[in-house]
Short mmCIF file of C-alpha atoms in Angstrom, two decimals:
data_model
loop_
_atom_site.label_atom_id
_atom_site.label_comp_id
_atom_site.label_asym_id
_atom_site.label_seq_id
_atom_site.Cartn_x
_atom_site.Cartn_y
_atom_site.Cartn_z
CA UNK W 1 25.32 -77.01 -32.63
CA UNK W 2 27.15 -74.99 -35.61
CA UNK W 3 30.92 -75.95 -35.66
CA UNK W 4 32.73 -72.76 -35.26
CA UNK W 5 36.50 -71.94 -35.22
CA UNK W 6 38.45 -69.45 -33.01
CA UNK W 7 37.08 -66.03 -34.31
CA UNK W 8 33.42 -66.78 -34.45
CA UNK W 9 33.22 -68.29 -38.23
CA UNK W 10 30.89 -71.01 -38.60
CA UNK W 11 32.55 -74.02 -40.46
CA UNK W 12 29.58 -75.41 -42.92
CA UNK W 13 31.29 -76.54 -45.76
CA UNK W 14 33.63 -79.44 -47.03
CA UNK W 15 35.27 -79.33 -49.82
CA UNK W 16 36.15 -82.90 -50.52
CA UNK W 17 38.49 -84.37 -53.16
CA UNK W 18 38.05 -87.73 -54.42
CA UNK W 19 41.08 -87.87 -56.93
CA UNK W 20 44.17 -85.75 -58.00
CA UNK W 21 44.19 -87.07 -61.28
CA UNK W 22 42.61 -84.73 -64.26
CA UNK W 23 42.33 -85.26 -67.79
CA UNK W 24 43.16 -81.38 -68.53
CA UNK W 25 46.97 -79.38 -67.30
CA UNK W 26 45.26 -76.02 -66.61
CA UNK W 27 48.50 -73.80 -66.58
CA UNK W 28 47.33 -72.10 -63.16
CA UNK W 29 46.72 -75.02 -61.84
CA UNK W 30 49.53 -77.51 -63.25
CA UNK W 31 52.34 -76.94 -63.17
CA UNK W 32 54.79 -77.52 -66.85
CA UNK W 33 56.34 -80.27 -65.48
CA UNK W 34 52.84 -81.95 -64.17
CA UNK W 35 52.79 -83.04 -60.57
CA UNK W 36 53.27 -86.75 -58.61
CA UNK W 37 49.99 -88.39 -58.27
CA UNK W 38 49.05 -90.33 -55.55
CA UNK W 39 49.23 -94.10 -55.79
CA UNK W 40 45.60 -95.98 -55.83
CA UNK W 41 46.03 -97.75 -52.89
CA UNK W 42 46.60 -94.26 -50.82
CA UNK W 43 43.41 -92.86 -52.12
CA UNK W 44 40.30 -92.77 -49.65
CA UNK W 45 37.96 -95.50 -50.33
CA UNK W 46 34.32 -94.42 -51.16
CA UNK W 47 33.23 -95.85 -47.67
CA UNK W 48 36.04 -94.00 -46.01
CA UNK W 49 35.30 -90.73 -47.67
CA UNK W 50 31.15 -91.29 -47.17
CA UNK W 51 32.03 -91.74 -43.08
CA UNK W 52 34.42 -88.89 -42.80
CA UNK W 53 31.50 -86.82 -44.54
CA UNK W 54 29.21 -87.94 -42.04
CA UNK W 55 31.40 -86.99 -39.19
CA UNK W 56 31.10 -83.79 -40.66
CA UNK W 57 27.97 -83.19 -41.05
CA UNK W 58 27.05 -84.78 -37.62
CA UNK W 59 29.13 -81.78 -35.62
CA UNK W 60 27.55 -78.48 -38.09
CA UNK W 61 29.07 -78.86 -42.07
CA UNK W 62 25.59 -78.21 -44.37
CA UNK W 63 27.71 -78.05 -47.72
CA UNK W 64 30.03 -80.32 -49.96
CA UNK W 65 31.12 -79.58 -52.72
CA UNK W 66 33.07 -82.58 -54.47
CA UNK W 67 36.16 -81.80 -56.22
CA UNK W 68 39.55 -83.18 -57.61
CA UNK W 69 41.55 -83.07 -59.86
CA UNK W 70 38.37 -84.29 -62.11
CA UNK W 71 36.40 -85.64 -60.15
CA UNK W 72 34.41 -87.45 -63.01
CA UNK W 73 37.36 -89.32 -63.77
CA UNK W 74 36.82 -91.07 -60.89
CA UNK W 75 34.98 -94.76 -61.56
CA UNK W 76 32.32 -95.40 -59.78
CA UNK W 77 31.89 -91.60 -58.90
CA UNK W 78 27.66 -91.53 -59.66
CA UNK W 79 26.53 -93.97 -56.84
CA UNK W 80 28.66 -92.40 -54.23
CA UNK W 81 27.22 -89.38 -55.05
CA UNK W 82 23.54 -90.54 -54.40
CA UNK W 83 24.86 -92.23 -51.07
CA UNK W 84 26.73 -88.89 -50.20
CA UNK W 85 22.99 -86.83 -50.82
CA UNK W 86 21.54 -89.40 -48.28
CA UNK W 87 23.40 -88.58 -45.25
CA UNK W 88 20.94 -87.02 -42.80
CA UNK W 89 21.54 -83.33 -42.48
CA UNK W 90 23.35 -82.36 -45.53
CA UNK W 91 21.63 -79.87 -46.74
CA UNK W 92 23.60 -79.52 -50.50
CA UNK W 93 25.77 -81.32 -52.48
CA UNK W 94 27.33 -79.91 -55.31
CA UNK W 95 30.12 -80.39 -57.98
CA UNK W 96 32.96 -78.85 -59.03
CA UNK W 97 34.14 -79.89 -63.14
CA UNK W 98 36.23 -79.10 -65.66
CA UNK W 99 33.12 -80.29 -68.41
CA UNK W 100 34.83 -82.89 -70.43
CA UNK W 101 32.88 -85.62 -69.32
CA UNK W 102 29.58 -83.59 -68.09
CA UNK W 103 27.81 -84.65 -71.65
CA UNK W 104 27.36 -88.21 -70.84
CA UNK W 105 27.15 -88.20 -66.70
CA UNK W 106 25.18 -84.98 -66.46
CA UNK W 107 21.45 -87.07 -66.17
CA UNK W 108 23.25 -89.27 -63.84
CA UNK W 109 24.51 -86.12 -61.73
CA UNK W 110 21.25 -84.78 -61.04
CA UNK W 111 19.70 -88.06 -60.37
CA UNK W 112 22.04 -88.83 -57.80
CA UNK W 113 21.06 -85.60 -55.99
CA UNK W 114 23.76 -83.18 -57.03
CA UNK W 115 21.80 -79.38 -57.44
CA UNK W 116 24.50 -76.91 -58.42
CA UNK W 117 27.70 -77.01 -60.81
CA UNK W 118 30.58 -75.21 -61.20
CA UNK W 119 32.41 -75.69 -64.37
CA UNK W 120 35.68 -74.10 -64.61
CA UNK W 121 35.59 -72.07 -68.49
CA UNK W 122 38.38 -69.86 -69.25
CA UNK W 123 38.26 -69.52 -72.57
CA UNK W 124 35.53 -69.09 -75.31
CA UNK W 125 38.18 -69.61 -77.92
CA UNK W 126 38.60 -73.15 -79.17
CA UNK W 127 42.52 -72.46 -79.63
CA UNK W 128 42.87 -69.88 -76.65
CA UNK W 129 40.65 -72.57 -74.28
CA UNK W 130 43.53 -75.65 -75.93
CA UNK W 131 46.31 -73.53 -75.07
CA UNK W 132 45.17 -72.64 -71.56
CA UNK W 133 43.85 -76.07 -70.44
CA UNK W 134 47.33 -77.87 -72.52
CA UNK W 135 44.79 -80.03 -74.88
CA UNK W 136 41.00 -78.98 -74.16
CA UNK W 137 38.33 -79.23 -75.99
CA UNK W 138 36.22 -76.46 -75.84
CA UNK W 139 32.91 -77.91 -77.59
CA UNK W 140 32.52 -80.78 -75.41
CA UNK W 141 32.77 -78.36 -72.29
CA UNK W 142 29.67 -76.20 -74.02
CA UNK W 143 28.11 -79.50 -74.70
CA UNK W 144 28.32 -80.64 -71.32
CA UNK W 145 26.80 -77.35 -69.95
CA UNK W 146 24.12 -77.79 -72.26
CA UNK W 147 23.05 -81.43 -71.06
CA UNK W 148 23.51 -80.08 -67.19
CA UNK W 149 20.89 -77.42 -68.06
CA UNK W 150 18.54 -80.30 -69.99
CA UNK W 151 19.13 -82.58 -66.84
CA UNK W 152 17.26 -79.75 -65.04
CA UNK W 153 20.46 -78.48 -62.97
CA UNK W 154 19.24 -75.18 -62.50
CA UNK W 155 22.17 -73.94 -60.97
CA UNK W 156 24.47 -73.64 -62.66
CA UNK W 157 28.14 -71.60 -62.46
CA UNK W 158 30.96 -70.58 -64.51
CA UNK W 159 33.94 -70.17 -63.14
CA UNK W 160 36.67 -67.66 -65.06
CA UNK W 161 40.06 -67.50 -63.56
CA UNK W 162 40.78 -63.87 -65.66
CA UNK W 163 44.17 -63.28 -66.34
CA UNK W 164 45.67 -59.97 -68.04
CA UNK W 165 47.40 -60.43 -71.55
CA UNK W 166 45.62 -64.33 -71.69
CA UNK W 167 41.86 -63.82 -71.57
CA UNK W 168 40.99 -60.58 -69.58
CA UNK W 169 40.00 -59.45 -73.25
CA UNK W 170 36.68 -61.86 -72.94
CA UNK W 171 35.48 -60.03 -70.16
CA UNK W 172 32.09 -58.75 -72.14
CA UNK W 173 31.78 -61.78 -73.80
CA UNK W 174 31.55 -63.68 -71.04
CA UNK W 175 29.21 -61.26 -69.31
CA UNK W 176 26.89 -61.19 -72.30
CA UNK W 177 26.10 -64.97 -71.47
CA UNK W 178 24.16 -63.85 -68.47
CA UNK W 179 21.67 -61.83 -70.68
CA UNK W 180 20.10 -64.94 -72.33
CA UNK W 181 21.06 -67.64 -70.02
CA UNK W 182 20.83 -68.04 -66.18
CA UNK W 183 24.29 -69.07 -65.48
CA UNK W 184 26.18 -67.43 -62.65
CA UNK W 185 29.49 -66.24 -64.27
CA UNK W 186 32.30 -65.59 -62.14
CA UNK W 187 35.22 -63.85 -62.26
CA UNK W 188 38.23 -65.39 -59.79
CA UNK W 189 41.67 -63.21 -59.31
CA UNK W 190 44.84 -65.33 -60.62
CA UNK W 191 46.28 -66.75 -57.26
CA UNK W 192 49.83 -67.29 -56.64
CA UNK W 193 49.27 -71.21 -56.22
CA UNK W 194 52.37 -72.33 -58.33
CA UNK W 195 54.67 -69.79 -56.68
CA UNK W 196 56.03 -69.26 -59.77
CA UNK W 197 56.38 -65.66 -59.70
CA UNK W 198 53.77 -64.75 -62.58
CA UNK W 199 51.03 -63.31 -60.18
CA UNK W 200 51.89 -60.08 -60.26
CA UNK W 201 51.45 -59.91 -64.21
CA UNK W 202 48.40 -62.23 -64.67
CA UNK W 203 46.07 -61.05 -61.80
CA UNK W 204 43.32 -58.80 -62.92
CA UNK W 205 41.81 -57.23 -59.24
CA UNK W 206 38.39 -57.58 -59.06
CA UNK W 207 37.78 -53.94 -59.09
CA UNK W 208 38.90 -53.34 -62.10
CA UNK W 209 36.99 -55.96 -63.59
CA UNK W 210 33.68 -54.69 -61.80
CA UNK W 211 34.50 -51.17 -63.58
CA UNK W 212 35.42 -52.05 -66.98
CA UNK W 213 31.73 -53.81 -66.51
CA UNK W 214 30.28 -50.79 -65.29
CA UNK W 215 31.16 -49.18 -68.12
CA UNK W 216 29.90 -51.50 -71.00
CA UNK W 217 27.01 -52.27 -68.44
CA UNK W 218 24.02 -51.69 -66.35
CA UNK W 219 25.28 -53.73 -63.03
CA UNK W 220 23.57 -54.27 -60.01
CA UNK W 221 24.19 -55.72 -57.03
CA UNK W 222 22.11 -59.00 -56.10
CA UNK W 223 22.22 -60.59 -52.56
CA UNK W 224 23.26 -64.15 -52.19
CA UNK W 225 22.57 -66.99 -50.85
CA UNK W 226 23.76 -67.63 -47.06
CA UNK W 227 25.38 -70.76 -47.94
CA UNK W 228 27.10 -69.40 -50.93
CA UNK W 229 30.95 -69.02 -51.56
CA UNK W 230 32.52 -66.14 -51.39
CA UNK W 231 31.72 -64.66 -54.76
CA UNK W 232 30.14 -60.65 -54.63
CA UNK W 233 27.33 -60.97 -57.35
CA UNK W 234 26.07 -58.71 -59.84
CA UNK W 235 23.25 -58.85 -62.57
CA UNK W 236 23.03 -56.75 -66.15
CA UNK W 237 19.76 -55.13 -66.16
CA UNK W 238 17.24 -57.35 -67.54
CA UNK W 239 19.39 -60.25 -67.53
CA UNK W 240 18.42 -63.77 -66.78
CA UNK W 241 22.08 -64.51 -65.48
CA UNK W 242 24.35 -63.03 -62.99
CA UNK W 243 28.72 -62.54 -62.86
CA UNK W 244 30.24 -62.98 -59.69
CA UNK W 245 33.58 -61.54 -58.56
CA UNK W 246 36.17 -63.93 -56.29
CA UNK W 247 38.64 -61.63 -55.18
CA UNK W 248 41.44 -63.79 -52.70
CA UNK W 249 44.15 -61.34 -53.30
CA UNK W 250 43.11 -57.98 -53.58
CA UNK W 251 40.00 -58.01 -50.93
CA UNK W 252 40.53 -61.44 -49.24
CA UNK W 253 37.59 -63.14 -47.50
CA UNK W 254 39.03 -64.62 -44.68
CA UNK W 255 36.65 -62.46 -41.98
CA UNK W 256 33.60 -64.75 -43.48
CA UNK W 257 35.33 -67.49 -44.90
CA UNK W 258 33.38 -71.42 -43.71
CA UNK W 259 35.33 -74.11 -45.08
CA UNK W 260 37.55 -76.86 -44.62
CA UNK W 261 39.17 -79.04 -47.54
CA UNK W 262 39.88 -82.62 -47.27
CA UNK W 263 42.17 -83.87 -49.82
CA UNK W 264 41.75 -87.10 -51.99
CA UNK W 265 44.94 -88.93 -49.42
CA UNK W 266 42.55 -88.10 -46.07
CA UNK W 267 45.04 -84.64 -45.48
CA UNK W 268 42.53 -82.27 -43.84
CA UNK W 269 43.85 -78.48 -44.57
CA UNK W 270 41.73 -75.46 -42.91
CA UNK W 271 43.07 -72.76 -45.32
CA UNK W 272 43.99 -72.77 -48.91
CA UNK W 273 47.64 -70.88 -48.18
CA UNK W 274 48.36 -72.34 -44.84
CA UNK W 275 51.13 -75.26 -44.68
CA UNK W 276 49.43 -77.20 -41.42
CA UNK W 277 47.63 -80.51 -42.30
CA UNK W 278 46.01 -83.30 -40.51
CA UNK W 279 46.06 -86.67 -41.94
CA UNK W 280 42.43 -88.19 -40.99
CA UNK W 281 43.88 -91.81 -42.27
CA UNK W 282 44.22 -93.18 -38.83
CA UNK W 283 41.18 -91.84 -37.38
CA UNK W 284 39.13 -93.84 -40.54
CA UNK W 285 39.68 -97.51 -38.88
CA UNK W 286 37.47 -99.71 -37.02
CA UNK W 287 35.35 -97.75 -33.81
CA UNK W 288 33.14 -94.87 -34.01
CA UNK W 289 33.46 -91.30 -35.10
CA UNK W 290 33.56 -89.71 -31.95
CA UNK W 291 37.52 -88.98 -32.12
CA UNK W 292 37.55 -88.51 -35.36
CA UNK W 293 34.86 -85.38 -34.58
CA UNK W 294 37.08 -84.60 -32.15
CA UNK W 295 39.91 -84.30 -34.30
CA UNK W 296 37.79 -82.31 -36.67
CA UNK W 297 36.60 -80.05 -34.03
CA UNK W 298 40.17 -79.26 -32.79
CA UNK W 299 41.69 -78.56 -36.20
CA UNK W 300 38.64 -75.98 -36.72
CA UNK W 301 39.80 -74.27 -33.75
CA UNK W 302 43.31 -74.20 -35.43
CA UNK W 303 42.09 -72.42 -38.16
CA UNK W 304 44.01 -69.23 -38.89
CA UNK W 305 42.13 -65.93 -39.34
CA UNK W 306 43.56 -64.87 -42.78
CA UNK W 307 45.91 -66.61 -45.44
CA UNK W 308 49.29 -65.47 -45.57
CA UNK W 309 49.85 -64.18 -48.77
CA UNK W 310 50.76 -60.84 -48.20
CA UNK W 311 53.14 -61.96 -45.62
CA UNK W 312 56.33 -61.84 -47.10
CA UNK W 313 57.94 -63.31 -43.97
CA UNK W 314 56.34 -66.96 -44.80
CA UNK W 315 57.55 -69.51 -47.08
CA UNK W 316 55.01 -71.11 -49.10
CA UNK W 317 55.54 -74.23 -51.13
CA UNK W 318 54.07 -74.24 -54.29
CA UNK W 319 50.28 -76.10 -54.60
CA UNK W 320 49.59 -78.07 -57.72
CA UNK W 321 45.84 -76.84 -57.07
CA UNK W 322 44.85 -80.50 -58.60
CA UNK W 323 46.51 -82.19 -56.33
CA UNK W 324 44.36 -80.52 -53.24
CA UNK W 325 41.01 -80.12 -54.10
CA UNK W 326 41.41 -76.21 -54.12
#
């Protein structure tokens, strides 16, 4: 039976982090200072994180989507992938990177059943992509993409977090990737994760990306896939490629939104913005997984409807994004 929350929304998708650690300090997603990382010994163990993911998947999820931090920094990380495509009824398993490793594990990847990357690329500027990521370097990242396309992951995604005075002026040139290459580009609002204030300045709305397109462009809109994110796609006539639009702040997707995140220390959090967590820890021991289903079940129905960050009435703690899995 699907797992549905409160409202209707059918819960299909676990986002699970297997570190906090990264070996770039994104500025959106870092902040200055860095952040605590967890000690080893709190981490979930590859077992514990392969039986929560069963749970899962035995009451409705269809969809994870590994994360971190970097989640290839993690030893170890290939083989529990390959166990993590064997669980019966997971339907797609797919990886979230930041590219500096992808050059030598990408073969390994798509052996060990992953079919679809996202690769987070804000910059097409060696200096611009250093200064954003605090040390990156931006031709291993393009290497990397290039041995995930010759390891014959065909799907492939690009995510741009577009931010006004830092990048927003790469708009076309990111677009004109899709012409001769068929990567999914897409475009995510700046989100207030650091609570630093800066939001307001940075975010680009998705609208106005879609029309400075439009104007440099032929766009279309293409239908996706049911068990796709929340991104709005688009193609350039005659394209190979398509851009994608993630708009959380100015046209939030709560109404459709179908996943849960588990963080790399067991917390299980239903929405990105809300402060309620679950620590699965105890519910990881000796026994079966029927109360840890339970637990899972309940903290769907918990879910809220909509984030809370046009509520100006809430306090919200700042989220090294990182540290979470976001």
């Amino acid at each position: 039976m699907p797992l549905r929350d409160s409202y209707g929304r059918s819960i299909n998708y676990l986002r699970l982090s297997i570190t906090d650690s990264c070996n770039l300090k994104c500025l959106y997603c870092v902040p200055a200072t860095g952040c605590r990382k967890s000690r080893k010994d709190n981490l979930l163990g590859y077992d514990e994180l392969l039986r929560l993911t069963r749970a899962a998947v035995g009451i409705g999820v269809e969809k994870v989507r590994v994360t971190g931090g970097e989640p290839l920094c993690r030893p170890g990380i290939t083989p529990f992938l390959e166990k993590l495509g064997q669980i019966e009824g997971l339907k797609k398993l797919v990886l979230t990177t930041n590219g500096i490793l992808l050059e030598e594990m990408a073969e390994g990847l798509k052996n060990a059943g992953v079919s679809s990357l996202n690769i987070s690329l804000d910059s097409l500027r060696p200096e611009r992509f250093f200064s954003i990521t605090r040390g990156g370097d931006l031709k291993r990242v393009l290497r990397g993409i290039e041995a995930a396309e010759r390891a014959g992951i065909r799907n492939i995604k690009i995510n741009v977090v577009m931010m006004r005075g830092v990048n927003d002026d790469e708009l076309f040139d990111f677009a004109a990737l899709t012409r001769d290459t068929p990567y999914k580009i897409r475009f995510i609002e700046y989100m207030p994760t650091l609570n630093d204030g800066r939001e307001r300045s940075l975010m680009v709305p998705g609208e106005e990306l879609l029309a400075r397109l439009a104007r440099a462009f032929e766009v279309e809109k293409v239908e996706k896939d049911t068990m796709d994110g929340p991104a709005v796609y688009y193609r350039i006539a005659g394209a190979q490629g398509e851009l994608g639009l993630i708009t959380p702040i100015s046209c939030h997707f709560c109404h459709e939104c179908n996943r849960i995140r588990v963080t790399s220390s067991g917390m299980l959090k239903t929405c990105l913005f809300d402060n309620g967590v679950m620590n699965l820890k105890p519910f990881l021991g000796e026994g079966g997984d029927g109360e840890l289903q339970e637990v899972l079940r309940r903290m769907v129905s918990e879910k809220p409807r909509q984030h809370s960050l046009h509520d100006e009435s809430v306090s919200r703690q700042p989220i090294a994004m990182s540290c979470i899995g976001g």
